[in-house]
Amino acid sequence: MTHLKGRQRLLALGGLFLVVLAVFVGWSVMSKPAAQAQGAKRTRIVFWHEMTGPAQQQLDTFVKDFNHSQHKYEVVPEFEGNYNEAVQKIINTHGTDASPAVFQSMDISTSQIHHTGYTTPVQKFIDADHYNVNQIAAGARAFYANKGTQLSMPFNTSQPVLYYNETLLKKYHITPPPVNPSYSDITRVATQLMDRSHKQVQGMTVEIYGWLFEQFMANAGVSLANHQDGHAGTPTAVNFTSPSTLTTMKWIQDNLKRGDFVNYGAGANAQNNETASFLSGRLGMFLQSSASIGQLTTGNHDQLGITYYPHPDGQKSNGVAIGGASLWISNDKSAHVQRGAWDFIKYLMTAKSQAQWQVATGYLALNQGSQKEAVLQKLYQKLPATKVPGEQLRAATPNATNSGIFLQGLIQERNLTQTAMEQIYNGSDIKKSLETAEKSMNSYIQGNNRANGY
Amino acid sequence: MIQTKTLKPLRYLVLILLAIVILGPFILGFWTSLLPTADIAKGALWSSHISFANYAEAVKQTAILRYLLNSFVISTLTMAAQLLFCSLGAYAFVFLSFKGRDLLFYLILATMMLPFEAEVIPNFATVRRLNLLNHYGVMVIPFLTSAFGIFMLRQAFRQIPPELKEAADVEGLNHWQFYWRVTLPYARISLFTLAAYSFLESWNQYLWPMLTTFSDKFRPVQDGLRQLQSQETFNNWGMIQASAVIVVVPTLIVLFVGQHYFKNGLNEGATK
Amino acid sequence: MAEMMSTPKPQSTPKPQVAEREKQRSFNLHVNDKYYALAFLGPSLLVLGVFVFYPMLRTLYLSLFLTNNVGRPTVFVGLKNYVNLLTSSAYQASLQATAVYVIGVVVCTLVIGLLLAQMAVRKLAGIQWFRTIFSATMGVSVSVAAIFWLFIFSPSVGLFDQIGKLLHLPLVQWLTTPGPAMVAVIISTVWMNLGFTFLILFGALQMVPQPLYEASAIEGASPRYQFFHVTLPMISPTLFFTSTVTLIGAFKSFGLIDLMTAGGPNNATNLMVYQVYRDAFLNGNYGLASAESVILAVIIALFTLLQFKFLEKRVTY
């Protein structure tokens, strides 16, 4: 790049100029609608969320509708990546201009976010407004409450369920799994699918996902952390190696070895790939959040089947915990902004919004009034299977092992159990892999408890 | 060199094979950006519906153009700042005499050994305290200068004949004037090199903006693509590929135009 | 592209009389240089101090502590973070994965880059086109490369999967099986590196004096012999330079990993920088992540020193 010729330099500058021009023109064309919306003097309420796909579209619609419904506030939604990333972003930006006024944070971060002291409990606004909190599903509320104070508002709430392709099963004359299946029920369907389709269809996949690992334990009635999963006090150790956990992992590993199950890996790519395979009829069954229903029904010509989360053979299912996330209000913003954030939360929790939310996404409508809404009734009529997640939630009796784990560092726990799952899926010794994860998690808990002075 | 005629076709064959390997990902990326996503999802690499629909969708539904603008602003600012501050610093090390000059120079040289990737934790805390998060400044201010730039320009400034400085002193030019009127024009090729270097370095930043930007308003293009990729639970491959092509085309244009100088430079160097 | 500009250029080599000139120069210095120095160097020193020197010390300091849930250092633990790291099988695996990745990337980049340069250096009709094509990946940024390759490696729709199906090869789950995932990440990185490496090596090959080849040809040397006994020794300084630049770049790899595998599967591609990111900005474990940063910095500093040593030699020549 040493000798520059005048003509060529002109050419380069010209090329660069064209690119810049294109960007500016394109940008100004694009940003016009936004500029109009900002016309009136409104208070900006920055809202961080981690929703993707149809859920993000629905959320954006809610935001637009809310902004149209009043003139005081303008909610600005920002997608902040996956749940794990968002937690540290929230903590790290607190007290700066970059921080959100209201944010969505996942179920397992509840203890951690609460302990930072960075939020205003929504209880304060519930009391001030005499908001009828009883209209919101009690099971979901309890997950995000501490000593009678509602810390955050449950928002997207899901149940882990098993999806199967009913049309495919019919095609190969396979009896569908029962509504509350055991491991061997699933094995049977997976094996038959592989055999009868001559390996054109893969039987089943269990994503490498710590959440699913936790739910296997919950459904077997086993505590993951001591002190009753943290419900009776700060946990000091975890247990990843209970007999039923070993049985579960062996069940998956054996099936992977036989080729009845398939491994799509971990993370967003795994979810994309299993969904794509399922929709294209190359995968018969998979475990995922009930929130995927939206994706799995739009544009899917095959009949979708849904069952409860599978449980170990020879015992009753204990029930699974809810998953999802809740909405929090940051305390580093003015009272006016916090009030706007609360108004927005109330808007999201109306019977109408919640019904629409369930129809669009598969997350359960938390407002009791939603069940009467026409959109939801229509969905139940059209796809009776969509009732299953709600039924599963109601079928379980809440106890210490199926109401979530109150432990800080659950992100670490998920990373570690996911690593163990990956090792197991690739054929490693089950007990050894889980013990390694357990050991790392215990030393993490000890360090964390020490650092925070618990 | 031995140039037998039978070898010639073979050479072309190897060259073409290598070219296919290099260009393959580009071609595939561009080609799939023209296909409807539904066809890509079926595993088809051919479709009867070739169109630029994915581009329209990318421009309409995503902030891809905004990302490009952000990157352009950030990279231009960084480039301008590095040209100024590195040249000033280098000037000081060549034309000024002050206590501890050599020590200071070696200290600055030593910073080239410290990878930014290993310092993100305290740097994050610093920009947070300065309330720079989610702002263009957060991606420019830590990179206002660079040890490498100072080092490189110092080498270039040392080529300036001392007679020039003496003449300037006789004419009564002060350091500012000498810096502006003589040093910069004299070392313009090195400055051009540093400009290209700092612009691209900034354009390719990934980790730092990912940690410090939280809205599309400031997100540069590398992290914008990450954002699109993680947002798409449905694997909208057509649109993602279209976005990637939109991002790569400007740099390719600049590269192909710049390529000419580069080759000319090399050729001239080779024939001399 | 970035490091290209730091290639040793013959024209920047100071002439022997530089020392002489330096002496002359000092006669012309003024008393008020101090203030100029402050004005000229001040901004650079401030930025480097705040964003390079201080953070290194701070990272060292943080690495001796446990941090609480908002990231503040609370409990002094001395070297315990380091001990925990170096005895943890997960961290050892990360170090090992980084080593495999770095070696794979450096070797493949150099070999293929050299092949490209060697093919492009011959004078053939239309060779200009090939030279342009071979340098094309210089214009590709990390996220674009990741997206292109992510598609190629993706299951069922990806190119490799389709080719495999056509040839009835066993299905490879590229990004979800440890070995192939590492291979996939290395391939993508090498592809991204090739443009720059090609240009540098091509430049070096062009500088090799033709008479050397002619002389050895007269002596009846085979092209193979010429390559190993003329070409390689002549370009060895450039090869060394390119390999250290590639090596340091590979140690710092983050973007491709983040987009393609997120460190998985089974931590197989959990390289050092990704591990720092994960422990700090996902797990909130800043003390541990600082210790990991220090280890990373030491390794990179060692290789940079090596490169300096080499540059120094070139400059004094």
PDB file of C-alpha atoms in Angstrom, chain B residues 2-243:
ATOM      1  CA  ILE B   2      11.274 -24.545 -15.766  1.00  0.00           C
ATOM      2  CA  GLN B   3       8.002 -23.998 -17.607  1.00  0.00           C
ATOM      3  CA  THR B   4       7.009 -27.136 -19.463  1.00  0.00           C
ATOM      4  CA  LYS B   5       3.909 -26.915 -21.592  1.00  0.00           C
ATOM      5  CA  THR B   6       2.236 -30.002 -20.154  1.00  0.00           C
ATOM      6  CA  LEU B   7       2.339 -28.456 -16.716  1.00  0.00           C
ATOM      7  CA  LYS B   8       0.376 -25.399 -17.704  1.00  0.00           C
ATOM      8  CA  PRO B   9      -3.164 -26.863 -17.788  1.00  0.00           C
ATOM      9  CA  LEU B  10      -2.416 -28.630 -14.535  1.00  0.00           C
ATOM     10  CA  ARG B  11      -1.422 -25.313 -12.957  1.00  0.00           C
ATOM     11  CA  TYR B  12      -4.645 -23.708 -14.088  1.00  0.00           C
ATOM     12  CA  LEU B  13      -6.584 -26.645 -12.685  1.00  0.00           C
ATOM     13  CA  VAL B  14      -4.930 -26.225  -9.283  1.00  0.00           C
ATOM     14  CA  LEU B  15      -5.448 -22.460  -9.393  1.00  0.00           C
ATOM     15  CA  ILE B  16      -9.121 -22.883 -10.223  1.00  0.00           C
ATOM     16  CA  LEU B  17      -9.617 -25.465  -7.486  1.00  0.00           C
ATOM     17  CA  LEU B  18      -7.981 -23.165  -4.958  1.00  0.00           C
ATOM     18  CA  ALA B  19     -10.096 -20.260  -6.161  1.00  0.00           C
ATOM     19  CA  ILE B  20     -13.240 -22.331  -5.686  1.00  0.00           C
ATOM     20  CA  VAL B  21     -12.218 -23.194  -2.136  1.00  0.00           C
ATOM     21  CA  ILE B  22     -11.582 -19.538  -1.307  1.00  0.00           C
ATOM     22  CA  LEU B  23     -14.661 -18.198  -3.050  1.00  0.00           C
ATOM     23  CA  GLY B  24     -16.975 -21.055  -2.076  1.00  0.00           C
ATOM     24  CA  PRO B  25     -18.292 -19.560   1.163  1.00  0.00           C
ATOM     25  CA  PHE B  26     -18.849 -16.178  -0.543  1.00  0.00           C
ATOM     26  CA  ILE B  27     -20.707 -17.713  -3.464  1.00  0.00           C
ATOM     27  CA  LEU B  28     -22.795 -19.968  -1.273  1.00  0.00           C
ATOM     28  CA  GLY B  29     -23.606 -17.078   1.062  1.00  0.00           C
ATOM     29  CA  PHE B  30     -24.613 -14.849  -1.807  1.00  0.00           C
ATOM     30  CA  TRP B  31     -26.551 -17.573  -3.585  1.00  0.00           C
ATOM     31  CA  THR B  32     -28.573 -18.616  -0.551  1.00  0.00           C
ATOM     32  CA  SER B  33     -29.351 -14.973   0.152  1.00  0.00           C
ATOM     33  CA  LEU B  34     -31.362 -15.040  -3.080  1.00  0.00           C
ATOM     34  CA  LEU B  35     -33.370 -18.130  -2.172  1.00  0.00           C
ATOM     35  CA  PRO B  36     -36.598 -18.167  -0.195  1.00  0.00           C
ATOM     36  CA  THR B  37     -35.951 -19.340   3.358  1.00  0.00           C
ATOM     37  CA  ALA B  38     -38.612 -22.007   3.058  1.00  0.00           C
ATOM     38  CA  ASP B  39     -36.622 -23.667   0.271  1.00  0.00           C
ATOM     39  CA  ILE B  40     -33.361 -23.427   2.199  1.00  0.00           C
ATOM     40  CA  ALA B  41     -35.038 -25.060   5.204  1.00  0.00           C
ATOM     41  CA  LYS B  42     -36.009 -27.996   2.985  1.00  0.00           C
ATOM     42  CA  GLY B  43     -32.359 -28.433   2.150  1.00  0.00           C
ATOM     43  CA  ALA B  44     -32.752 -27.245  -1.443  1.00  0.00           C
ATOM     44  CA  LEU B  45     -29.915 -25.288  -2.996  1.00  0.00           C
ATOM     45  CA  TRP B  46     -31.987 -24.460  -6.034  1.00  0.00           C
ATOM     46  CA  SER B  47     -35.287 -22.643  -6.257  1.00  0.00           C
ATOM     47  CA  SER B  48     -37.559 -21.255  -8.918  1.00  0.00           C
ATOM     48  CA  HIS B  49     -38.037 -18.120  -6.840  1.00  0.00           C
ATOM     49  CA  ILE B  50     -34.729 -16.306  -7.067  1.00  0.00           C
ATOM     50  CA  SER B  51     -35.144 -12.768  -5.820  1.00  0.00           C
ATOM     51  CA  PHE B  52     -33.762  -9.987  -3.667  1.00  0.00           C
ATOM     52  CA  ALA B  53     -36.701 -10.380  -1.278  1.00  0.00           C
ATOM     53  CA  ASN B  54     -34.371 -11.356   1.573  1.00  0.00           C
ATOM     54  CA  TYR B  55     -32.495  -8.084   1.163  1.00  0.00           C
ATOM     55  CA  ALA B  56     -35.687  -6.078   1.282  1.00  0.00           C
ATOM     56  CA  GLU B  57     -36.681  -8.004   4.383  1.00  0.00           C
ATOM     57  CA  ALA B  58     -33.289  -7.488   6.039  1.00  0.00           C
ATOM     58  CA  VAL B  59     -33.366  -3.747   5.404  1.00  0.00           C
ATOM     59  CA  LYS B  60     -36.975  -3.394   6.499  1.00  0.00           C
ATOM     60  CA  GLN B  61     -37.076  -5.722   9.487  1.00  0.00           C
ATOM     61  CA  THR B  62     -33.623  -5.360  10.954  1.00  0.00           C
ATOM     62  CA  ALA B  63     -31.396  -2.477  11.890  1.00  0.00           C
ATOM     63  CA  ILE B  64     -28.657  -3.639   9.532  1.00  0.00           C
ATOM     64  CA  LEU B  65     -28.188  -0.222   7.909  1.00  0.00           C
ATOM     65  CA  ARG B  66     -28.069   1.423  11.297  1.00  0.00           C
ATOM     66  CA  TYR B  67     -25.379  -1.064  12.340  1.00  0.00           C
ATOM     67  CA  LEU B  68     -23.370  -0.145   9.254  1.00  0.00           C
ATOM     68  CA  LEU B  69     -23.719   3.538  10.019  1.00  0.00           C
ATOM     69  CA  ASN B  70     -22.645   2.977  13.639  1.00  0.00           C
ATOM     70  CA  SER B  71     -19.589   1.027  12.568  1.00  0.00           C
ATOM     71  CA  PHE B  72     -18.723   3.685  10.065  1.00  0.00           C
ATOM     72  CA  VAL B  73     -18.960   6.474  12.630  1.00  0.00           C
ATOM     73  CA  ILE B  74     -16.982   4.553  15.246  1.00  0.00           C
ATOM     74  CA  SER B  75     -14.256   3.461  12.858  1.00  0.00           C
ATOM     75  CA  THR B  76     -13.873   6.901  11.319  1.00  0.00           C
ATOM     76  CA  LEU B  77     -13.600   8.598  14.704  1.00  0.00           C
ATOM     77  CA  THR B  78     -11.118   6.012  15.937  1.00  0.00           C
ATOM     78  CA  MET B  79      -9.055   6.368  12.790  1.00  0.00           C
ATOM     79  CA  ALA B  80      -8.944  10.157  12.976  1.00  0.00           C
ATOM     80  CA  ALA B  81      -8.029  10.121  16.653  1.00  0.00           C
ATOM     81  CA  GLN B  82      -5.262   7.574  16.191  1.00  0.00           C
ATOM     82  CA  LEU B  83      -3.778   9.526  13.305  1.00  0.00           C
ATOM     83  CA  LEU B  84      -3.639  12.646  15.452  1.00  0.00           C
ATOM     84  CA  PHE B  85      -2.520  11.255  18.787  1.00  0.00           C
ATOM     85  CA  CYS B  86      -0.118   8.640  17.464  1.00  0.00           C
ATOM     86  CA  SER B  87       1.606  11.169  15.220  1.00  0.00           C
ATOM     87  CA  LEU B  88       1.881  13.683  18.051  1.00  0.00           C
ATOM     88  CA  GLY B  89       3.299  11.014  20.323  1.00  0.00           C
ATOM     89  CA  ALA B  90       5.726   9.807  17.702  1.00  0.00           C
ATOM     90  CA  TYR B  91       6.832  13.377  17.041  1.00  0.00           C
ATOM     91  CA  ALA B  92       7.650  13.809  20.703  1.00  0.00           C
ATOM     92  CA  PHE B  93       9.820  10.713  20.678  1.00  0.00           C
ATOM     93  CA  VAL B  94      11.749  11.847  17.614  1.00  0.00           C
ATOM     94  CA  PHE B  95      12.027  15.629  17.766  1.00  0.00           C
ATOM     95  CA  LEU B  96      11.635  16.531  21.428  1.00  0.00           C
ATOM     96  CA  SER B  97      14.079  15.950  24.203  1.00  0.00           C
ATOM     97  CA  PHE B  98      12.856  15.541  27.722  1.00  0.00           C
ATOM     98  CA  LYS B  99      13.714  13.571  30.804  1.00  0.00           C
ATOM     99  CA  GLY B 100      12.857   9.885  30.684  1.00  0.00           C
ATOM    100  CA  ARG B 101      12.152   9.872  26.968  1.00  0.00           C
ATOM    101  CA  ASP B 102      13.624   6.444  26.313  1.00  0.00           C
ATOM    102  CA  LEU B 103      12.099   4.922  29.409  1.00  0.00           C
ATOM    103  CA  LEU B 104       8.707   6.229  28.390  1.00  0.00           C
ATOM    104  CA  PHE B 105       9.147   4.890  24.897  1.00  0.00           C
ATOM    105  CA  TYR B 106       9.957   1.406  26.155  1.00  0.00           C
ATOM    106  CA  LEU B 107       6.982   1.571  28.496  1.00  0.00           C
ATOM    107  CA  ILE B 108       4.719   2.347  25.572  1.00  0.00           C
ATOM    108  CA  LEU B 109       6.337  -0.370  23.532  1.00  0.00           C
ATOM    109  CA  ALA B 110       5.672  -2.776  26.394  1.00  0.00           C
ATOM    110  CA  THR B 111       1.942  -2.111  26.220  1.00  0.00           C
ATOM    111  CA  MET B 112       1.945  -3.824  22.837  1.00  0.00           C
ATOM    112  CA  MET B 113       2.448  -7.051  24.730  1.00  0.00           C
ATOM    113  CA  LEU B 114      -0.724  -6.667  26.760  1.00  0.00           C
ATOM    114  CA  PRO B 115      -3.757  -8.026  24.935  1.00  0.00           C
ATOM    115  CA  PHE B 116      -6.914  -5.959  25.315  1.00  0.00           C
ATOM    116  CA  GLU B 117      -8.859  -9.211  25.648  1.00  0.00           C
ATOM    117  CA  ALA B 118      -7.188  -9.827  29.009  1.00  0.00           C
ATOM    118  CA  GLU B 119      -8.123  -6.406  30.349  1.00  0.00           C
ATOM    119  CA  VAL B 120     -11.825  -6.198  29.621  1.00  0.00           C
ATOM    120  CA  ILE B 121     -12.913  -6.621  33.234  1.00  0.00           C
ATOM    121  CA  PRO B 122     -11.311  -3.452  34.699  1.00  0.00           C
ATOM    122  CA  ASN B 123     -11.897  -1.573  31.453  1.00  0.00           C
ATOM    123  CA  PHE B 124     -15.565  -2.345  31.689  1.00  0.00           C
ATOM    124  CA  ALA B 125     -15.583  -1.008  35.239  1.00  0.00           C
ATOM    125  CA  THR B 126     -13.788   2.147  34.059  1.00  0.00           C
ATOM    126  CA  VAL B 127     -16.187   2.996  31.239  1.00  0.00           C
ATOM    127  CA  ARG B 128     -19.072   2.218  33.529  1.00  0.00           C
ATOM    128  CA  ARG B 129     -17.792   4.722  36.060  1.00  0.00           C
ATOM    129  CA  LEU B 130     -17.312   7.277  33.276  1.00  0.00           C
ATOM    130  CA  ASN B 131     -20.961   6.635  32.300  1.00  0.00           C
ATOM    131  CA  LEU B 132     -19.906   5.842  28.762  1.00  0.00           C
ATOM    132  CA  LEU B 133     -21.807   2.575  28.409  1.00  0.00           C
ATOM    133  CA  ASN B 134     -24.020   2.248  25.345  1.00  0.00           C
ATOM    134  CA  HIS B 135     -22.518   5.214  23.549  1.00  0.00           C
ATOM    135  CA  TYR B 136     -20.199   5.754  20.576  1.00  0.00           C
ATOM    136  CA  GLY B 137     -17.630   7.039  23.035  1.00  0.00           C
ATOM    137  CA  VAL B 138     -17.244   3.681  24.714  1.00  0.00           C
ATOM    138  CA  MET B 139     -15.979   2.191  21.483  1.00  0.00           C
ATOM    139  CA  VAL B 140     -13.734   5.127  20.597  1.00  0.00           C
ATOM    140  CA  ILE B 141     -12.212   6.517  23.800  1.00  0.00           C
ATOM    141  CA  PRO B 142     -10.201   3.436  24.869  1.00  0.00           C
ATOM    142  CA  PHE B 143      -8.728   3.341  21.349  1.00  0.00           C
ATOM    143  CA  LEU B 144      -7.875   7.022  20.874  1.00  0.00           C
ATOM    144  CA  THR B 145      -4.245   6.067  20.582  1.00  0.00           C
ATOM    145  CA  SER B 146      -2.267   2.908  20.031  1.00  0.00           C
ATOM    146  CA  ALA B 147       1.192   1.858  21.035  1.00  0.00           C
ATOM    147  CA  PHE B 148       1.642   0.203  17.679  1.00  0.00           C
ATOM    148  CA  GLY B 149       0.711   3.416  15.856  1.00  0.00           C
ATOM    149  CA  ILE B 150       3.210   5.452  17.863  1.00  0.00           C
ATOM    150  CA  PHE B 151       5.884   2.849  17.256  1.00  0.00           C
ATOM    151  CA  MET B 152       5.226   2.730  13.529  1.00  0.00           C
ATOM    152  CA  LEU B 153       5.133   6.498  13.036  1.00  0.00           C
ATOM    153  CA  ARG B 154       8.255   6.945  15.140  1.00  0.00           C
ATOM    154  CA  GLN B 155      10.055   4.693  12.682  1.00  0.00           C
ATOM    155  CA  ALA B 156       8.701   6.796   9.799  1.00  0.00           C
ATOM    156  CA  PHE B 157       9.563  10.159  11.387  1.00  0.00           C
ATOM    157  CA  ARG B 158      13.116   9.037  11.974  1.00  0.00           C
ATOM    158  CA  GLN B 159      13.558   8.945   8.199  1.00  0.00           C
ATOM    159  CA  ILE B 160      13.102  12.708   8.048  1.00  0.00           C
ATOM    160  CA  PRO B 161      16.505  14.268   7.270  1.00  0.00           C
ATOM    161  CA  PRO B 162      17.795  16.373  10.187  1.00  0.00           C
ATOM    162  CA  GLU B 163      18.638  19.115   7.636  1.00  0.00           C
ATOM    163  CA  LEU B 164      14.904  19.753   7.281  1.00  0.00           C
ATOM    164  CA  LYS B 165      14.580  20.348  10.994  1.00  0.00           C
ATOM    165  CA  GLU B 166      17.618  22.604  10.992  1.00  0.00           C
ATOM    166  CA  ALA B 167      16.209  24.626   8.121  1.00  0.00           C
ATOM    167  CA  ALA B 168      12.908  24.910   9.966  1.00  0.00           C
ATOM    168  CA  ASP B 169      14.680  26.107  13.074  1.00  0.00           C
ATOM    169  CA  VAL B 170      16.467  28.764  11.035  1.00  0.00           C
ATOM    170  CA  GLU B 171      13.139  29.893   9.623  1.00  0.00           C
ATOM    171  CA  GLY B 172      11.794  30.070  13.144  1.00  0.00           C
ATOM    172  CA  LEU B 173       9.144  27.376  12.827  1.00  0.00           C
ATOM    173  CA  ASN B 174       8.013  26.106  16.210  1.00  0.00           C
ATOM    174  CA  HIS B 175       7.254  22.463  16.893  1.00  0.00           C
ATOM    175  CA  TRP B 176       3.577  22.751  16.036  1.00  0.00           C
ATOM    176  CA  GLN B 177       4.373  24.285  12.694  1.00  0.00           C
ATOM    177  CA  PHE B 178       7.097  21.798  11.892  1.00  0.00           C
ATOM    178  CA  TYR B 179       4.831  18.945  12.909  1.00  0.00           C
ATOM    179  CA  TRP B 180       1.975  20.165  10.735  1.00  0.00           C
ATOM    180  CA  ARG B 181       3.824  21.506   7.697  1.00  0.00           C
ATOM    181  CA  VAL B 182       6.744  19.110   7.366  1.00  0.00           C
ATOM    182  CA  THR B 183       6.421  15.946   9.434  1.00  0.00           C
ATOM    183  CA  LEU B 184       2.897  14.955   8.458  1.00  0.00           C
ATOM    184  CA  PRO B 185       3.257  15.498   4.709  1.00  0.00           C
ATOM    185  CA  TYR B 186       6.624  13.762   4.760  1.00  0.00           C
ATOM    186  CA  ALA B 187       5.231  10.617   6.415  1.00  0.00           C
ATOM    187  CA  ARG B 188       1.906  10.551   4.566  1.00  0.00           C
ATOM    188  CA  ILE B 189       2.341   6.997   3.349  1.00  0.00           C
ATOM    189  CA  SER B 190       2.844   5.686   6.863  1.00  0.00           C
ATOM    190  CA  LEU B 191      -0.119   7.776   7.968  1.00  0.00           C
ATOM    191  CA  PHE B 192      -2.220   6.225   5.242  1.00  0.00           C
ATOM    192  CA  THR B 193      -1.149   2.782   6.395  1.00  0.00           C
ATOM    193  CA  LEU B 194      -2.012   3.585   9.996  1.00  0.00           C
ATOM    194  CA  ALA B 195      -5.376   4.960   8.863  1.00  0.00           C
ATOM    195  CA  ALA B 196      -6.242   1.745   7.069  1.00  0.00           C
ATOM    196  CA  TYR B 197      -4.994  -0.309   9.977  1.00  0.00           C
ATOM    197  CA  SER B 198      -6.901   1.563  12.671  1.00  0.00           C
ATOM    198  CA  PHE B 199     -10.097   1.738  10.630  1.00  0.00           C
ATOM    199  CA  LEU B 200     -10.166  -1.993  10.018  1.00  0.00           C
ATOM    200  CA  GLU B 201      -9.121  -2.798  13.565  1.00  0.00           C
ATOM    201  CA  SER B 202     -12.052  -0.777  14.829  1.00  0.00           C
ATOM    202  CA  TRP B 203     -14.429  -2.171  12.195  1.00  0.00           C
ATOM    203  CA  ASN B 204     -13.570  -5.719  13.268  1.00  0.00           C
ATOM    204  CA  GLN B 205     -14.008  -5.168  17.011  1.00  0.00           C
ATOM    205  CA  TYR B 206     -16.325  -7.806  18.401  1.00  0.00           C
ATOM    206  CA  LEU B 207     -15.883  -8.550  22.106  1.00  0.00           C
ATOM    207  CA  TRP B 208     -15.702  -4.995  23.425  1.00  0.00           C
ATOM    208  CA  PRO B 209     -18.820  -3.607  21.707  1.00  0.00           C
ATOM    209  CA  MET B 210     -20.659  -6.774  22.605  1.00  0.00           C
ATOM    210  CA  LEU B 211     -19.995  -6.032  26.273  1.00  0.00           C
ATOM    211  CA  THR B 212     -20.649  -2.316  26.171  1.00  0.00           C
ATOM    212  CA  THR B 213     -23.553  -1.676  23.792  1.00  0.00           C
ATOM    213  CA  PHE B 214     -27.124  -2.461  24.682  1.00  0.00           C
ATOM    214  CA  SER B 215     -29.218  -0.956  21.919  1.00  0.00           C
ATOM    215  CA  ASP B 216     -29.347  -0.962  18.137  1.00  0.00           C
ATOM    216  CA  LYS B 217     -28.763   2.760  18.208  1.00  0.00           C
ATOM    217  CA  PHE B 218     -25.072   2.244  18.978  1.00  0.00           C
ATOM    218  CA  ARG B 219     -24.418  -1.404  18.156  1.00  0.00           C
ATOM    219  CA  PRO B 220     -21.751  -1.793  15.454  1.00  0.00           C
ATOM    220  CA  VAL B 221     -22.129  -4.185  12.596  1.00  0.00           C
ATOM    221  CA  GLN B 222     -20.216  -7.186  13.955  1.00  0.00           C
ATOM    222  CA  ASP B 223     -22.420  -7.367  16.998  1.00  0.00           C
ATOM    223  CA  GLY B 224     -25.437  -6.430  14.944  1.00  0.00           C
ATOM    224  CA  LEU B 225     -24.990  -9.640  12.979  1.00  0.00           C
ATOM    225  CA  ARG B 226     -24.631 -11.536  16.236  1.00  0.00           C
ATOM    226  CA  GLN B 227     -27.848  -9.945  17.392  1.00  0.00           C
ATOM    227  CA  LEU B 228     -29.687 -11.005  14.227  1.00  0.00           C
ATOM    228  CA  GLN B 229     -28.305 -14.493  14.496  1.00  0.00           C
ATOM    229  CA  SER B 230     -29.394 -14.976  18.095  1.00  0.00           C
ATOM    230  CA  GLN B 231     -32.757 -13.342  17.540  1.00  0.00           C
ATOM    231  CA  GLU B 232     -33.758 -15.765  14.827  1.00  0.00           C
ATOM    232  CA  THR B 233     -35.172 -18.803  16.517  1.00  0.00           C
ATOM    233  CA  PHE B 234     -36.691 -19.830  13.244  1.00  0.00           C
ATOM    234  CA  ASN B 235     -33.446 -19.998  11.305  1.00  0.00           C
ATOM    235  CA  ASN B 236     -34.382 -17.427   8.721  1.00  0.00           C
ATOM    236  CA  TRP B 237     -31.281 -18.343   6.763  1.00  0.00           C
ATOM    237  CA  GLY B 238     -32.173 -16.332   3.690  1.00  0.00           C
ATOM    238  CA  MET B 239     -32.383 -13.084   5.603  1.00  0.00           C
ATOM    239  CA  ILE B 240     -29.299 -13.762   7.726  1.00  0.00           C
ATOM    240  CA  GLN B 241     -27.225 -14.514   4.640  1.00  0.00           C
ATOM    241  CA  ALA B 242     -28.547 -11.356   2.994  1.00  0.00           C
ATOM    242  CA  SER B 243     -27.470  -9.317   6.030  1.00  0.00           C
TER     243      SER B 243
END
